[in-house]
CSV table of C-alpha atoms in Angstrom, one decimal:
chain,number,residue,atom,x,y,z
A,3,MET,CA,70.0,92.3,110.7
A,4,ILE,CA,73.5,91.6,110.4
A,5,GLY,CA,74.5,93.3,113.3
A,6,ALA,CA,72.1,91.3,115.5
A,7,PHE,CA,73.6,88.4,114.4
A,8,TYR,CA,77.1,89.8,115.2
A,9,GLU,CA,76.1,90.9,118.4
A,10,GLU,CA,74.8,87.7,119.3
A,11,SER,CA,78.5,86.4,118.3
A,12,LEU,CA,79.9,88.9,120.8
A,13,LYS,CA,77.8,87.5,123.4
A,14,GLY,CA,79.5,84.0,123.0
A,15,ARG,CA,76.9,82.5,121.2
A,16,ASP,CA,76.8,80.1,118.5
A,17,VAL,CA,77.0,82.3,114.9
A,18,GLU,CA,77.9,81.0,111.2
A,19,ILE,CA,78.8,82.4,107.9
A,20,GLU,CA,77.0,80.5,105.6
A,21,TYR,CA,78.7,81.0,101.7
A,22,SER,CA,76.4,81.1,98.9
A,23,ASP,CA,78.5,78.0,97.8
A,24,GLY,CA,77.5,76.1,100.6
A,25,LEU,CA,80.5,76.2,102.8
A,26,ILE,CA,79.7,77.3,106.4
A,27,ARG,CA,82.1,78.4,109.4
A,28,PRO,CA,81.5,79.7,112.7
A,29,LEU,CA,82.1,83.5,113.2
A,30,SER,CA,83.6,83.6,116.6
A,31,ALA,CA,83.1,87.5,117.1
A,32,GLU,CA,84.3,87.2,120.4
A,33,ARG,CA,87.6,87.0,119.5
A,34,TRP,CA,87.6,90.4,118.6
A,35,LEU,CA,86.9,91.3,122.5
A,36,ARG,CA,90.7,90.8,123.7
A,37,TYR,CA,94.2,91.0,122.2
A,38,ASN,CA,94.9,89.1,119.1
A,39,GLU,CA,98.7,88.2,118.6
A,40,GLY,CA,100.4,90.7,116.5
A,41,ASP,CA,97.9,93.7,117.2
A,42,GLU,CA,101.2,95.6,118.8
A,43,HIS,CA,102.4,95.6,115.0
A,44,ILE,CA,99.4,97.9,114.2
A,45,LEU,CA,99.3,100.1,117.1
A,46,ALA,CA,103.3,100.8,116.9
A,47,ARG,CA,102.8,102.1,113.6
A,48,CYS,CA,99.9,104.6,114.6
A,49,GLY,CA,101.4,108.1,115.7
A,50,GLY,CA,98.5,110.4,115.1
A,51,PRO,CA,94.8,110.7,115.1
A,52,THR,CA,93.4,107.5,114.1
A,53,LEU,CA,90.4,106.3,112.8
A,54,ASP,CA,89.4,102.5,113.4
A,55,VAL,CA,87.0,101.1,110.4
A,56,GLY,CA,84.8,98.6,111.5
A,57,SER,CA,86.4,98.6,115.0
A,58,GLY,CA,83.7,96.2,117.0
A,59,PRO,CA,84.3,95.8,120.2
A,60,GLY,CA,87.2,98.7,120.1
A,61,ARG,CA,90.3,96.6,121.5
A,62,LEU,CA,92.3,98.3,118.9
A,63,THR,CA,90.6,102.0,119.6
A,64,VAL,CA,91.2,101.4,123.2
A,65,ALA,CA,94.5,100.3,123.2
A,66,LEU,CA,95.5,103.2,121.0
A,67,THR,CA,93.5,106.0,123.6
A,68,ARG,CA,95.4,104.2,126.2
A,69,MET,CA,98.7,104.8,124.7
A,70,GLY,CA,97.6,108.5,124.3
A,71,ILE,CA,96.7,108.5,120.8
A,72,PRO,CA,93.6,109.8,119.5
A,73,ALA,CA,91.3,107.3,118.2
A,74,MET,CA,87.7,106.7,117.2
A,75,GLY,CA,86.3,103.6,115.8
A,76,ILE,CA,83.3,103.1,113.8
A,77,ASP,CA,80.9,100.2,113.6
A,78,ILE,CA,77.4,99.4,112.3
A,79,ALA,CA,76.5,97.2,115.8
A,80,PRO,CA,74.9,99.4,118.8
A,81,LEU,CA,76.7,96.5,121.1
A,82,ALA,CA,80.6,96.6,119.5
A,83,VAL,CA,80.1,100.7,119.9
A,84,GLU,CA,78.7,100.0,123.5
A,85,LEU,CA,81.6,97.8,124.5
A,86,THR,CA,83.8,100.4,123.2
A,87,ARG,CA,82.8,103.4,125.1
A,88,ARG,CA,82.5,101.2,128.4
A,89,ALA,CA,86.2,100.2,127.9
A,90,GLY,CA,87.4,104.0,127.6
A,91,GLY,CA,87.0,104.2,123.7
A,92,LEU,CA,85.6,106.7,121.5
A,93,ALA,CA,83.3,105.3,118.9
A,94,LEU,CA,80.6,106.1,116.6
A,95,ARG,CA,77.9,103.9,115.5
A,96,THR,CA,77.7,104.6,111.5
A,97,CYS,CA,79.5,103.3,107.9
A,98,VAL,CA,82.3,104.2,106.7
A,99,PHE,CA,80.8,105.6,103.8
A,100,GLU,CA,78.6,108.0,105.6
A,101,PRO,CA,79.9,111.6,106.4
A,102,LEU,CA,82.3,111.2,109.4
A,103,PRO,CA,84.0,113.6,111.6
A,104,GLY,CA,87.7,114.5,110.6
A,105,THR,CA,87.3,113.5,107.1
A,106,GLY,CA,90.8,114.5,105.6
A,107,ARG,CA,92.8,114.6,108.7
A,108,TRP,CA,93.1,111.5,109.7
A,109,ALA,CA,97.0,110.2,110.0
A,110,GLU,CA,96.2,106.8,110.3
A,111,ALA,CA,93.3,104.9,109.3
A,112,LEU,CA,92.8,101.1,110.3
A,113,LEU,CA,91.1,98.0,108.1
A,114,ALA,CA,92.2,95.2,110.7
A,115,ASP,CA,90.9,92.2,110.9
A,116,GLY,CA,90.0,91.4,107.4
A,117,ASN,CA,87.7,94.5,106.9
A,118,ILE,CA,89.1,95.6,104.0
A,119,GLY,CA,86.2,93.5,103.0
A,120,ILE,CA,83.4,95.9,104.0
A,121,GLY,CA,81.1,96.1,101.1
A,122,GLY,CA,82.5,93.6,99.0
A,123,ASP,CA,84.3,96.4,96.6
A,124,PRO,CA,88.1,96.9,98.4
A,125,ALA,CA,88.8,99.4,95.5
A,126,ALA,CA,85.7,101.7,96.4
A,127,LEU,CA,86.5,100.9,100.0
A,128,LEU,CA,90.4,102.1,99.8
A,129,ARG,CA,89.1,105.3,97.8
A,130,ARG,CA,87.2,106.5,100.6
A,131,MET,CA,90.0,105.6,102.6
A,132,ARG,CA,92.2,108.1,100.8
A,133,GLU,CA,89.7,110.9,101.2
A,134,LEU,CA,89.6,110.0,105.4
A,135,VAL,CA,93.1,110.2,105.6
A,136,ARG,CA,95.1,113.4,105.7
A,137,PRO,CA,97.8,114.4,102.6
A,138,GLY,CA,100.6,111.7,103.2
A,139,GLY,CA,98.5,110.0,105.9
A,140,THR,CA,98.5,106.3,106.1
A,141,VAL,CA,96.0,103.1,106.0
A,142,ILE,CA,97.0,100.1,107.8
A,143,ALA,CA,95.0,97.0,106.3
A,144,GLU,CA,95.1,93.5,107.5
A,145,LEU,CA,94.8,91.0,104.2
A,146,SER,CA,95.1,87.4,103.3
A,147,PRO,CA,98.4,85.3,103.0
A,148,PRO,CA,100.6,85.2,100.2
A,149,ARG,CA,99.4,82.6,97.0
A,150,SER,CA,95.9,83.3,98.6
A,151,GLN,CA,93.2,84.0,96.0
A,152,SER,CA,91.5,87.9,96.4
A,153,LYS,CA,87.7,87.5,95.6
A,154,VAL,CA,84.3,88.4,96.7
A,155,GLN,CA,81.8,86.3,98.0
A,156,THR,CA,78.2,86.3,98.9
A,157,VAL,CA,77.4,85.3,102.6
A,158,ARG,CA,75.1,85.6,105.1
A,159,LEU,CA,75.0,85.0,108.9
A,160,ARG,CA,73.0,82.1,110.4
A,161,GLN,CA,72.0,81.2,114.0
A,162,ALA,CA,69.5,78.5,115.1
A,163,GLY,CA,67.7,77.9,112.2
A,164,ARG,CA,67.6,81.8,111.2
A,165,THR,CA,69.5,83.5,108.4
A,166,GLY,CA,70.2,86.9,107.6
A,167,ASP,CA,70.2,88.7,104.7
A,168,TRP,CA,72.9,87.8,101.8
A,169,PHE,CA,75.7,90.1,101.2
A,170,THR,CA,79.0,90.4,99.7
A,171,TRP,CA,82.5,90.7,101.6
A,172,ALA,CA,85.8,90.9,99.9
A,173,THR,CA,89.0,89.3,100.5
A,174,VAL,CA,92.4,90.7,99.2
A,175,SER,CA,95.5,88.4,98.8
A,176,ILE,CA,98.8,90.4,100.1
A,177,ASP,CA,100.2,89.7,96.2
A,178,ASP,CA,97.4,91.8,95.2
A,179,ILE,CA,97.5,94.7,97.5
A,180,ALA,CA,100.0,96.7,95.5
A,181,ALA,CA,98.3,97.2,92.3
A,182,LEU,CA,95.0,97.6,93.9
A,183,ALA,CA,96.4,100.2,96.4
A,184,GLY,CA,98.0,102.1,93.3
A,185,ARG,CA,94.6,102.5,91.7
A,186,SER,CA,92.8,103.8,94.7
A,187,GLY,CA,95.4,107.0,95.4
A,188,PHE,CA,97.7,104.7,97.3
A,189,PRO,CA,101.0,104.8,95.3
A,190,THR,CA,103.6,103.4,98.5
A,191,VAL,CA,102.6,100.2,99.8
A,192,GLU,CA,104.8,98.3,102.7
A,193,ARG,CA,103.9,94.7,103.4
A,194,TRP,CA,104.7,92.2,106.3
A,195,ASN,CA,103.8,89.8,108.5
A,196,ALA,CA,103.4,89.0,112.4
A,197,ALA,CA,102.1,86.4,114.7
A,198,GLY,CA,100.7,84.5,111.3
A,199,ARG,CA,99.3,87.6,110.4
A,200,TRP,CA,99.5,89.6,107.0
A,201,PHE,CA,99.3,93.6,107.2
A,202,ALA,CA,100.2,96.1,104.3
A,203,SER,CA,100.8,100.0,104.7
A,204,LEU,CA,99.2,102.1,102.4
A,205,SER,CA,100.3,106.0,101.8
């Protein structure tokens, strides 16, 4: 059901994120169909086979492919996978916690667009990423800005009176990433910001 609402948003239709505390925000997933300012700072750090986790419609996967870098996106939404393939990228419809090709051999793995929140447990997700990248491999994560609060929230998607199931989603502040990364098997953290976005490279 989550994927169905997400696909509606990819089509440009109004879908909202409802938080358990009553806050409501637009999803606006169609913004991930095109280049986002700052994307080049992610792409420039990918030099080997790259796994794009929660790749959506595949803008980063496709960009890497066009740069001659082997890349694969994974997403749970069929339309997102279809759009990636249609644009010339490789993508699988699957979850990051399922068995994946190339486990332990990826040079880089991406958690762009706040995808460190997948599953609502960033530590568990980063431990999984540690399994996916090769020794010395790197995870590039997009994070919340300094002085923001890291938290786990219960949310659901809604559209025109229909609502999906509640699920958990996490946000991680750039201030907290070093400690979280260290506990998850990544002792080295480099942080930077570009175009109003905040990133960390974990290795």
